[in-house]
């Protein structure tokens, strides 16, 4: 047995079970019992290195128990670090963490995790995950350890020292051709998602913006009062209609960015679809009776509840299957299709950026300075020319 001194701490290192054990004396606890920390290793040098790390952590105020694992760290982050995020994001992070992080790294002691371990873990996933998914799982580990750092559970974040490798090629987003778009609009007529598909394809709104759309934000121009009024008050017997894209299903109801807040004039086919959808929703409300939940949403379930993203995806795939173009399309590709069709229709890229909520800071500032938002009409004009008010109805 040999005595050691590391910083202000005295200890011993002694042979045990074919290796070595080191113990540091930490004084006495509140209950009067002697406090010691032990570390084991195959060689005396390994034990000394571990004890030195213990002292560094003690002096830095690290208070994680020696048994605190990467899995504990990630689970703590899932429980405490996702406040304010929407349910879909929380569910996605939880699924990725419990499938790709915890099973592969979870058993390792957080204090023992090294950059090489993170490198090997990411390299092992690079053959099965897309680059985007790799970035997400890497970000989960970095954020979890960052939270542990903030709570004095570990000294440094080794995950920050590693570069995310390139993964497999993900499926690129596609756009419907004009002919495919017309077939999809035709197939959607018998679906409850008909108005959803029409509005998404003909205005380019994001899926999270469409699901958050309120009837109060579907407006008609009133010649009598010279203002835009909610269509539920002004009625559909008007000449011009617009939609306020001011909300989304993201956390706090905000759009993706401030620049995404925009007001778009509605093409005639979208107005017609919304008119029929409003009548369908009124019928749903009567059938549901007391079970109806008044959310004010344009697109909702038969009892008024918000639409779930997964249900929208399934419903849309049934539409594309009926249209004869397969079941691999996603609702977000309606937005890509809108951009493509507008571009083919001769709309300048600057105008498309405005329509999609990618306007410049100068345009955004001008929008927010006005109580009545200027309405971007070009998308409606082109959509009416390309599709026509009655070409799919």
mmCIF file of N, CA and C in Angstrom, residues 46-169:
data_model
loop_
_atom_site.group_PDB
_atom_site.id
_atom_site.type_symbol
_atom_site.label_atom_id
_atom_site.label_comp_id
_atom_site.label_asym_id
_atom_site.label_seq_id
_atom_site.Cartn_x
_atom_site.Cartn_y
_atom_site.Cartn_z
ATOM 1 N N UNK A 46 -3.253 4.009 -14.120
ATOM 2 C CA UNK A 46 -4.656 4.239 -14.449
ATOM 3 C C UNK A 46 -5.428 4.745 -13.241
ATOM 4 N N UNK A 47 -5.169 4.145 -12.091
ATOM 5 C CA UNK A 47 -5.870 4.554 -10.863
ATOM 6 C C UNK A 47 -5.524 5.994 -10.509
ATOM 7 N N UNK A 48 -4.241 6.347 -10.620
ATOM 8 C CA UNK A 48 -3.827 7.718 -10.300
ATOM 9 C C UNK A 48 -4.497 8.725 -11.239
ATOM 10 N N UNK A 49 -4.582 8.381 -12.528
ATOM 11 C CA UNK A 49 -5.251 9.277 -13.482
ATOM 12 C C UNK A 49 -6.718 9.485 -13.111
ATOM 13 N N UNK A 50 -7.386 8.403 -12.712
ATOM 14 C CA UNK A 50 -8.792 8.509 -12.329
ATOM 15 C C UNK A 50 -8.974 9.348 -11.069
ATOM 16 N N UNK A 51 -8.075 9.179 -10.119
ATOM 17 C CA UNK A 51 -8.166 9.958 -8.882
ATOM 18 C C UNK A 51 -7.887 11.443 -9.149
ATOM 19 N N UNK A 52 -6.957 11.724 -10.058
ATOM 20 C CA UNK A 52 -6.685 13.114 -10.418
ATOM 21 C C UNK A 52 -7.920 13.762 -11.053
ATOM 22 N N UNK A 53 -8.622 12.995 -11.884
ATOM 23 C CA UNK A 53 -9.840 13.517 -12.499
ATOM 24 C C UNK A 53 -10.900 13.792 -11.441
ATOM 25 N N UNK A 54 -10.983 12.905 -10.452
ATOM 26 C CA UNK A 54 -11.936 13.103 -9.356
ATOM 27 C C UNK A 54 -11.641 14.419 -8.644
ATOM 28 N N UNK A 55 -10.360 14.667 -8.359
ATOM 29 C CA UNK A 55 -9.985 15.897 -7.658
ATOM 30 C C UNK A 55 -10.313 17.123 -8.508
ATOM 31 N N UNK A 56 -10.025 17.054 -9.822
ATOM 32 C CA UNK A 56 -10.362 18.166 -10.713
ATOM 33 C C UNK A 56 -11.855 18.478 -10.660
ATOM 34 N N UNK A 57 -12.675 17.422 -10.678
ATOM 35 C CA UNK A 57 -14.122 17.616 -10.648
ATOM 36 C C UNK A 57 -14.578 18.161 -9.298
ATOM 37 N N UNK A 58 -13.964 17.687 -8.226
ATOM 38 C CA UNK A 58 -14.313 18.202 -6.908
ATOM 39 C C UNK A 58 -14.000 19.683 -6.807
ATOM 40 N N UNK A 59 -12.835 20.064 -7.292
ATOM 41 C CA UNK A 59 -12.432 21.464 -7.208
ATOM 42 C C UNK A 59 -13.238 22.346 -8.157
ATOM 43 N N UNK A 60 -13.761 21.748 -9.232
ATOM 44 C CA UNK A 60 -14.601 22.503 -10.156
ATOM 45 C C UNK A 60 -16.058 22.531 -9.710
ATOM 46 N N UNK A 61 -16.376 21.844 -8.639
ATOM 47 C CA UNK A 61 -17.747 21.841 -8.131
ATOM 48 C C UNK A 61 -18.638 20.798 -8.750
ATOM 49 N N UNK A 62 -18.068 19.858 -9.517
ATOM 50 C CA UNK A 62 -18.879 18.793 -10.118
ATOM 51 C C UNK A 62 -19.409 17.882 -9.029
ATOM 52 N N UNK A 63 -20.730 17.641 -9.088
ATOM 53 C CA UNK A 63 -21.357 16.886 -8.008
ATOM 54 C C UNK A 63 -22.102 15.643 -8.479
ATOM 55 N N UNK A 64 -21.828 15.197 -9.692
ATOM 56 C CA UNK A 64 -22.487 13.982 -10.177
ATOM 57 C C UNK A 64 -21.909 12.761 -9.482
ATOM 58 N N UNK A 65 -22.749 11.812 -9.114
ATOM 59 C CA UNK A 65 -22.214 10.568 -8.541
ATOM 60 C C UNK A 65 -21.422 9.805 -9.590
ATOM 61 N N UNK A 66 -20.519 8.954 -9.136
ATOM 62 C CA UNK A 66 -19.673 8.196 -10.065
ATOM 63 C C UNK A 66 -20.498 7.298 -10.974
ATOM 64 N N UNK A 67 -21.705 6.962 -10.551
ATOM 65 C CA UNK A 67 -22.556 6.064 -11.332
ATOM 66 C C UNK A 67 -23.404 6.803 -12.368
ATOM 67 N N UNK A 68 -23.290 8.133 -12.447
ATOM 68 C CA UNK A 68 -24.115 8.929 -13.374
ATOM 69 C C UNK A 68 -23.689 8.631 -14.812
ATOM 70 N N UNK A 69 -24.622 8.103 -15.611
ATOM 71 C CA UNK A 69 -24.296 7.642 -16.964
ATOM 72 C C UNK A 69 -24.764 8.620 -18.035
ATOM 73 N N UNK A 70 -24.322 8.365 -19.258
ATOM 74 C CA UNK A 70 -24.795 9.144 -20.399
ATOM 75 C C UNK A 70 -26.307 8.981 -20.542
ATOM 76 N N UNK A 71 -26.794 7.757 -20.287
ATOM 77 C CA UNK A 71 -28.242 7.521 -20.342
ATOM 78 C C UNK A 71 -28.986 8.374 -19.335
ATOM 79 N N UNK A 72 -28.453 8.481 -18.109
ATOM 80 C CA UNK A 72 -29.072 9.338 -17.085
ATOM 81 C C UNK A 72 -29.095 10.786 -17.562
ATOM 82 N N UNK A 73 -27.983 11.203 -18.141
ATOM 83 C CA UNK A 73 -27.845 12.573 -18.624
ATOM 84 C C UNK A 73 -28.886 12.897 -19.698
ATOM 85 N N UNK A 74 -29.046 11.998 -20.667
ATOM 86 C CA UNK A 74 -29.997 12.219 -21.763
ATOM 87 C C UNK A 74 -31.435 12.183 -21.242
ATOM 88 N N UNK A 75 -31.734 11.254 -20.358
ATOM 89 C CA UNK A 75 -33.086 11.189 -19.795
ATOM 90 C C UNK A 75 -33.403 12.459 -18.996
ATOM 91 N N UNK A 76 -32.420 12.988 -18.271
ATOM 92 C CA UNK A 76 -32.631 14.244 -17.538
ATOM 93 C C UNK A 76 -32.934 15.384 -18.498
ATOM 94 N N UNK A 77 -32.214 15.395 -19.637
ATOM 95 C CA UNK A 77 -32.458 16.450 -20.622
ATOM 96 C C UNK A 77 -33.850 16.319 -21.240
ATOM 97 N N UNK A 78 -34.261 15.095 -21.547
ATOM 98 C CA UNK A 78 -35.600 14.886 -22.099
ATOM 99 C C UNK A 78 -36.674 15.334 -21.119
ATOM 100 N N UNK A 79 -36.398 15.176 -19.818
ATOM 101 C CA UNK A 79 -37.385 15.539 -18.797
ATOM 102 C C UNK A 79 -37.397 17.027 -18.495
ATOM 103 N N UNK A 80 -36.230 17.678 -18.593
ATOM 104 C CA UNK A 80 -36.138 19.072 -18.139
ATOM 105 C C UNK A 80 -35.735 20.068 -19.221
ATOM 106 N N UNK A 81 -35.170 19.585 -20.318
ATOM 107 C CA UNK A 81 -34.598 20.506 -21.293
ATOM 108 C C UNK A 81 -35.449 20.826 -22.496
ATOM 109 N N UNK A 82 -36.681 20.317 -22.553
ATOM 110 C CA UNK A 82 -37.520 20.513 -23.733
ATOM 111 C C UNK A 82 -38.748 21.368 -23.458
ATOM 112 N N UNK A 83 -38.699 22.121 -22.370
ATOM 113 C CA UNK A 83 -39.858 22.945 -22.003
ATOM 114 C C UNK A 83 -40.118 24.009 -23.067
ATOM 115 N N UNK A 84 -41.389 24.186 -23.395
ATOM 116 C CA UNK A 84 -41.769 25.200 -24.374
ATOM 117 C C UNK A 84 -41.800 24.723 -25.806
ATOM 118 N N UNK A 85 -41.281 23.505 -26.061
ATOM 119 C CA UNK A 85 -41.318 22.978 -27.417
ATOM 120 C C UNK A 85 -42.648 22.286 -27.677
ATOM 121 N N UNK A 86 -43.062 22.213 -28.941
ATOM 122 C CA UNK A 86 -44.344 21.575 -29.255
ATOM 123 C C UNK A 86 -44.229 20.060 -29.103
ATOM 124 N N UNK A 87 -45.364 19.419 -28.992
ATOM 125 C CA UNK A 87 -45.412 17.978 -28.711
ATOM 126 C C UNK A 87 -44.730 17.146 -29.792
ATOM 127 N N UNK A 88 -44.861 17.558 -31.058
ATOM 128 C CA UNK A 88 -44.236 16.805 -32.140
ATOM 129 C C UNK A 88 -42.718 16.820 -32.010
ATOM 130 N N UNK A 89 -42.163 17.985 -31.671
ATOM 131 C CA UNK A 89 -40.705 18.099 -31.516
ATOM 132 C C UNK A 89 -40.221 17.272 -30.337
ATOM 133 N N UNK A 90 -40.944 17.359 -29.220
ATOM 134 C CA UNK A 90 -40.576 16.590 -28.028
ATOM 135 C C UNK A 90 -40.608 15.094 -28.339
ATOM 136 N N UNK A 91 -41.662 14.657 -29.028
ATOM 137 C CA UNK A 91 -41.781 13.244 -29.382
ATOM 138 C C UNK A 91 -40.660 12.794 -30.313
ATOM 139 N N UNK A 92 -40.291 13.653 -31.261
ATOM 140 C CA UNK A 92 -39.216 13.313 -32.200
ATOM 141 C C UNK A 92 -37.880 13.180 -31.477
ATOM 142 N N UNK A 93 -37.569 14.139 -30.593
ATOM 143 C CA UNK A 93 -36.323 14.066 -29.831
ATOM 144 C C UNK A 93 -36.288 12.810 -28.956
ATOM 145 N N UNK A 94 -37.406 12.523 -28.292
ATOM 146 C CA UNK A 94 -37.463 11.349 -27.429
ATOM 147 C C UNK A 94 -37.250 10.062 -28.207
ATOM 148 N N UNK A 95 -37.868 9.974 -29.381
ATOM 149 C CA UNK A 95 -37.736 8.778 -30.212
ATOM 150 C C UNK A 95 -36.297 8.588 -30.676
ATOM 151 N N UNK A 96 -35.670 9.665 -31.147
ATOM 152 C CA UNK A 96 -34.286 9.572 -31.615
ATOM 153 C C UNK A 96 -33.335 9.223 -30.474
ATOM 154 N N UNK A 97 -33.551 9.839 -29.315
ATOM 155 C CA UNK A 97 -32.669 9.597 -28.166
ATOM 156 C C UNK A 97 -32.748 8.154 -27.704
ATOM 157 N N UNK A 98 -33.962 7.609 -27.647
ATOM 158 C CA UNK A 98 -34.137 6.262 -27.109
ATOM 159 C C UNK A 98 -33.849 5.173 -28.142
ATOM 160 N N UNK A 99 -33.687 5.588 -29.389
ATOM 161 C CA UNK A 99 -33.355 4.607 -30.427
ATOM 162 C C UNK A 99 -31.875 4.624 -30.790
ATOM 163 N N UNK A 100 -31.274 5.815 -30.792
ATOM 164 C CA UNK A 100 -29.911 5.929 -31.315
ATOM 165 C C UNK A 100 -28.862 6.418 -30.311
ATOM 166 N N UNK A 101 -29.293 7.024 -29.208
ATOM 167 C CA UNK A 101 -28.316 7.559 -28.256
ATOM 168 C C UNK A 101 -28.196 6.659 -27.029
ATOM 169 N N UNK A 102 -29.291 6.483 -26.317
ATOM 170 C CA UNK A 102 -29.256 5.740 -25.057
ATOM 171 C C UNK A 102 -28.836 4.283 -25.235
ATOM 172 N N UNK A 103 -29.364 3.538 -26.225
ATOM 173 C CA UNK A 103 -28.945 2.131 -26.352
ATOM 174 C C UNK A 103 -27.457 1.958 -26.671
ATOM 175 N N UNK A 104 -26.841 2.939 -27.337
ATOM 176 C CA UNK A 104 -25.467 2.787 -27.804
ATOM 177 C C UNK A 104 -24.440 3.453 -26.889
ATOM 178 N N UNK A 105 -24.832 4.533 -26.225
ATOM 179 C CA UNK A 105 -23.904 5.248 -25.345
ATOM 180 C C UNK A 105 -24.369 5.284 -23.895
ATOM 181 N N UNK A 106 -25.601 4.886 -23.656
ATOM 182 C CA UNK A 106 -26.236 5.100 -22.361
ATOM 183 C C UNK A 106 -25.538 4.490 -21.163
ATOM 184 N N UNK A 107 -24.883 3.352 -21.338
ATOM 185 C CA UNK A 107 -24.282 2.678 -20.185
ATOM 186 C C UNK A 107 -22.953 3.296 -19.754
ATOM 187 N N UNK A 108 -22.342 4.095 -20.612
ATOM 188 C CA UNK A 108 -21.050 4.703 -20.285
ATOM 189 C C UNK A 108 -21.222 5.743 -19.180
ATOM 190 N N UNK A 109 -20.268 5.811 -18.268
ATOM 191 C CA UNK A 109 -20.266 6.860 -17.248
ATOM 192 C C UNK A 109 -20.035 8.195 -17.948
ATOM 193 N N UNK A 110 -20.835 9.188 -17.605
ATOM 194 C CA UNK A 110 -20.707 10.482 -18.270
ATOM 195 C C UNK A 110 -19.307 11.053 -18.082
ATOM 196 N N UNK A 111 -18.759 10.906 -16.885
ATOM 197 C CA UNK A 111 -17.421 11.439 -16.614
ATOM 198 C C UNK A 111 -16.349 10.730 -17.426
ATOM 199 N N UNK A 112 -16.618 9.504 -17.878
ATOM 200 C CA UNK A 112 -15.622 8.736 -18.630
ATOM 201 C C UNK A 112 -15.771 8.888 -20.134
ATOM 202 N N UNK A 113 -16.846 9.551 -20.571
ATOM 203 C CA UNK A 113 -17.084 9.679 -22.011
ATOM 204 C C UNK A 113 -15.981 10.518 -22.650
ATOM 205 N N UNK A 114 -15.465 10.051 -23.780
ATOM 206 C CA UNK A 114 -14.395 10.745 -24.478
ATOM 207 C C UNK A 114 -14.834 11.105 -25.899
ATOM 208 N N UNK A 115 -14.128 12.071 -26.475
ATOM 209 C CA UNK A 115 -14.457 12.485 -27.842
ATOM 210 C C UNK A 115 -14.354 11.316 -28.813
ATOM 211 N N UNK A 116 -13.392 10.426 -28.592
ATOM 212 C CA UNK A 116 -13.246 9.254 -29.466
ATOM 213 C C UNK A 116 -14.488 8.366 -29.409
ATOM 214 N N UNK A 117 -15.098 8.266 -28.209
ATOM 215 C CA UNK A 117 -16.326 7.463 -28.073
ATOM 216 C C UNK A 117 -17.448 8.050 -28.921
ATOM 217 N N UNK A 118 -17.562 9.379 -28.887
ATOM 218 C CA UNK A 118 -18.609 10.061 -29.666
ATOM 219 C C UNK A 118 -18.332 9.907 -31.153
ATOM 220 N N UNK A 119 -17.078 10.032 -31.534
ATOM 221 C CA UNK A 119 -16.702 9.843 -32.944
ATOM 222 C C UNK A 119 -17.095 8.454 -33.447
ATOM 223 N N UNK A 120 -16.739 7.436 -32.682
ATOM 224 C CA UNK A 120 -17.032 6.063 -33.085
ATOM 225 C C UNK A 120 -18.539 5.828 -33.157
ATOM 226 N N UNK A 121 -19.265 6.399 -32.208
ATOM 227 C CA UNK A 121 -20.729 6.256 -32.191
ATOM 228 C C UNK A 121 -21.347 6.866 -33.442
ATOM 229 N N UNK A 122 -20.955 8.084 -33.784
ATOM 230 C CA UNK A 122 -21.503 8.746 -34.967
ATOM 231 C C UNK A 122 -21.096 8.034 -36.247
ATOM 232 N N UNK A 123 -19.833 7.593 -36.306
ATOM 233 C CA UNK A 123 -19.385 6.859 -37.496
ATOM 234 C C UNK A 123 -20.187 5.572 -37.689
ATOM 235 N N UNK A 124 -20.545 4.934 -36.585
ATOM 236 C CA UNK A 124 -21.328 3.706 -36.665
ATOM 237 C C UNK A 124 -22.736 3.929 -37.173
ATOM 238 N N UNK A 125 -23.260 5.142 -36.962
ATOM 239 C CA UNK A 125 -24.615 5.465 -37.421
ATOM 240 C C UNK A 125 -24.638 6.047 -38.828
ATOM 241 N N UNK A 126 -23.464 6.466 -39.325
ATOM 242 C CA UNK A 126 -23.425 7.189 -40.599
ATOM 243 C C UNK A 126 -23.847 6.337 -41.790
ATOM 244 N N UNK A 127 -23.803 5.018 -41.632
ATOM 245 C CA UNK A 127 -24.208 4.165 -42.739
ATOM 246 C C UNK A 127 -25.698 3.895 -42.799
ATOM 247 N N UNK A 128 -26.422 4.283 -41.738
ATOM 248 C CA UNK A 128 -27.864 4.006 -41.693
ATOM 249 C C UNK A 128 -28.718 5.260 -41.566
ATOM 250 N N UNK A 129 -28.163 6.337 -41.017
ATOM 251 C CA UNK A 129 -28.935 7.563 -40.832
ATOM 252 C C UNK A 129 -28.560 8.607 -41.875
ATOM 253 N N UNK A 130 -29.518 9.437 -42.230
ATOM 254 C CA UNK A 130 -29.239 10.539 -43.146
ATOM 255 C C UNK A 130 -28.398 11.588 -42.421
ATOM 256 N N UNK A 131 -27.798 12.473 -43.178
ATOM 257 C CA UNK A 131 -26.991 13.533 -42.578
ATOM 258 C C UNK A 131 -27.823 14.372 -41.629
ATOM 259 N N UNK A 132 -29.056 14.650 -42.004
ATOM 260 C CA UNK A 132 -29.931 15.454 -41.140
ATOM 261 C C UNK A 132 -30.205 14.737 -39.823
ATOM 262 N N UNK A 133 -30.483 13.426 -39.885
ATOM 263 C CA UNK A 133 -30.757 12.670 -38.663
ATOM 264 C C UNK A 133 -29.509 12.563 -37.791
ATOM 265 N N UNK A 134 -28.344 12.415 -38.427
ATOM 266 C CA UNK A 134 -27.097 12.382 -37.668
ATOM 267 C C UNK A 134 -26.891 13.679 -36.909
ATOM 268 N N UNK A 135 -27.169 14.797 -37.566
ATOM 269 C CA UNK A 135 -27.032 16.095 -36.905
ATOM 270 C C UNK A 135 -27.983 16.203 -35.710
ATOM 271 N N UNK A 136 -29.172 15.646 -35.881
ATOM 272 C CA UNK A 136 -30.153 15.704 -34.792
ATOM 273 C C UNK A 136 -29.707 14.882 -33.584
ATOM 274 N N UNK A 137 -29.261 13.644 -33.810
ATOM 275 C CA UNK A 137 -28.861 12.809 -32.676
ATOM 276 C C UNK A 137 -27.597 13.368 -32.012
ATOM 277 N N UNK A 138 -26.703 13.930 -32.817
ATOM 278 C CA UNK A 138 -25.508 14.568 -32.260
ATOM 279 C C UNK A 138 -25.907 15.782 -31.422
ATOM 280 N N UNK A 139 -26.865 16.557 -31.930
ATOM 281 C CA UNK A 139 -27.344 17.732 -31.196
ATOM 282 C C UNK A 139 -27.994 17.332 -29.873
ATOM 283 N N UNK A 140 -28.712 16.206 -29.878
ATOM 284 C CA UNK A 140 -29.333 15.717 -28.640
ATOM 285 C C UNK A 140 -28.265 15.461 -27.589
ATOM 286 N N UNK A 141 -27.187 14.769 -27.974
ATOM 287 C CA UNK A 141 -26.110 14.479 -27.020
ATOM 288 C C UNK A 141 -25.444 15.765 -26.543
ATOM 289 N N UNK A 142 -25.162 16.691 -27.473
ATOM 290 C CA UNK A 142 -24.517 17.945 -27.091
ATOM 291 C C UNK A 142 -25.383 18.745 -26.120
ATOM 292 N N UNK A 143 -26.666 18.825 -26.404
ATOM 293 C CA UNK A 143 -27.559 19.609 -25.543
ATOM 294 C C UNK A 143 -27.746 18.954 -24.183
ATOM 295 N N UNK A 144 -27.803 17.619 -24.171
ATOM 296 C CA UNK A 144 -27.956 16.905 -22.900
ATOM 297 C C UNK A 144 -26.732 17.137 -22.012
ATOM 298 N N UNK A 145 -25.535 17.032 -22.588
ATOM 299 C CA UNK A 145 -24.325 17.242 -21.794
ATOM 300 C C UNK A 145 -24.199 18.711 -21.397
ATOM 301 N N UNK A 146 -24.639 19.620 -22.276
ATOM 302 C CA UNK A 146 -24.609 21.047 -21.945
ATOM 303 C C UNK A 146 -25.474 21.325 -20.720
ATOM 304 N N UNK A 147 -26.633 20.663 -20.652
ATOM 305 C CA UNK A 147 -27.489 20.826 -19.471
ATOM 306 C C UNK A 147 -26.797 20.257 -18.237
ATOM 307 N N UNK A 148 -26.129 19.105 -18.390
ATOM 308 C CA UNK A 148 -25.404 18.507 -17.265
ATOM 309 C C UNK A 148 -24.281 19.435 -16.796
ATOM 310 N N UNK A 149 -23.619 20.101 -17.733
ATOM 311 C CA UNK A 149 -22.591 21.073 -17.357
ATOM 312 C C UNK A 149 -23.184 22.202 -16.524
ATOM 313 N N UNK A 150 -24.320 22.706 -16.970
ATOM 314 C CA UNK A 150 -24.955 23.820 -16.265
ATOM 315 C C UNK A 150 -25.371 23.433 -14.853
ATOM 316 N N UNK A 151 -25.549 22.143 -14.619
ATOM 317 C CA UNK A 151 -25.954 21.658 -13.297
ATOM 318 C C UNK A 151 -24.780 21.032 -12.533
ATOM 319 N N UNK A 152 -23.550 21.334 -12.990
ATOM 320 C CA UNK A 152 -22.331 20.860 -12.316
ATOM 321 C C UNK A 152 -22.273 19.339 -12.216
ATOM 322 N N UNK A 153 -22.749 18.648 -13.265
ATOM 323 C CA UNK A 153 -22.704 17.190 -13.277
ATOM 324 C C UNK A 153 -21.513 16.657 -14.069
ATOM 325 N N UNK A 154 -20.869 17.522 -14.846
ATOM 326 C CA UNK A 154 -19.703 17.129 -15.626
ATOM 327 C C UNK A 154 -18.904 18.385 -15.938
ATOM 328 N N UNK A 155 -17.584 18.215 -16.148
ATOM 329 C CA UNK A 155 -16.732 19.387 -16.350
ATOM 330 C C UNK A 155 -16.798 19.940 -17.765
ATOM 331 N N UNK A 156 -16.717 19.080 -18.767
ATOM 332 C CA UNK A 156 -16.684 19.571 -20.137
ATOM 333 C C UNK A 156 -17.601 18.755 -21.027
ATOM 334 N N UNK A 157 -17.900 19.324 -22.172
ATOM 335 C CA UNK A 157 -18.806 18.689 -23.123
ATOM 336 C C UNK A 157 -17.993 18.125 -24.282
ATOM 337 N N UNK A 158 -17.658 16.847 -24.186
ATOM 338 C CA UNK A 158 -16.809 16.243 -25.223
ATOM 339 C C UNK A 158 -17.539 16.123 -26.558
ATOM 340 N N UNK A 159 -18.874 16.105 -26.524
ATOM 341 C CA UNK A 159 -19.634 15.995 -27.772
ATOM 342 C C UNK A 159 -19.451 17.246 -28.631
ATOM 343 N N UNK A 160 -19.146 18.384 -28.008
ATOM 344 C CA UNK A 160 -18.919 19.626 -28.745
ATOM 345 C C UNK A 160 -17.614 19.590 -29.530
ATOM 346 N N UNK A 161 -16.720 18.673 -29.179
ATOM 347 C CA UNK A 161 -15.398 18.605 -29.810
ATOM 348 C C UNK A 161 -15.400 17.765 -31.079
ATOM 349 N N UNK A 162 -16.537 17.161 -31.383
ATOM 350 C CA UNK A 162 -16.618 16.205 -32.501
ATOM 351 C C UNK A 162 -17.445 16.799 -33.639
ATOM 352 N N UNK A 163 -16.996 16.595 -34.858
ATOM 353 C CA UNK A 163 -17.724 17.052 -36.040
ATOM 354 C C UNK A 163 -18.672 15.963 -36.522
ATOM 355 N N UNK A 164 -19.884 16.349 -36.840
ATOM 356 C CA UNK A 164 -20.866 15.377 -37.334
ATOM 357 C C UNK A 164 -20.449 14.870 -38.715
ATOM 358 N N UNK A 165 -20.366 13.555 -38.902
ATOM 359 C CA UNK A 165 -20.001 13.030 -40.227
ATOM 360 C C UNK A 165 -21.168 13.114 -41.204
ATOM 361 N N UNK A 166 -20.879 12.892 -42.444
ATOM 362 C CA UNK A 166 -21.937 12.854 -43.454
ATOM 363 C C UNK A 166 -22.640 11.508 -43.391
ATOM 364 N N UNK A 167 -23.958 11.526 -43.473
ATOM 365 C CA UNK A 167 -24.720 10.285 -43.429
ATOM 366 C C UNK A 167 -25.166 9.851 -44.808
ATOM 367 N N UNK A 168 -26.165 9.004 -44.841
ATOM 368 C CA UNK A 168 -26.696 8.541 -46.118
ATOM 369 C C UNK A 168 -27.510 9.659 -46.755
ATOM 370 N N UNK A 169 -27.703 9.576 -48.023
ATOM 371 C CA UNK A 169 -28.480 10.585 -48.737
ATOM 372 C C UNK A 169 -29.957 10.423 -48.384
#
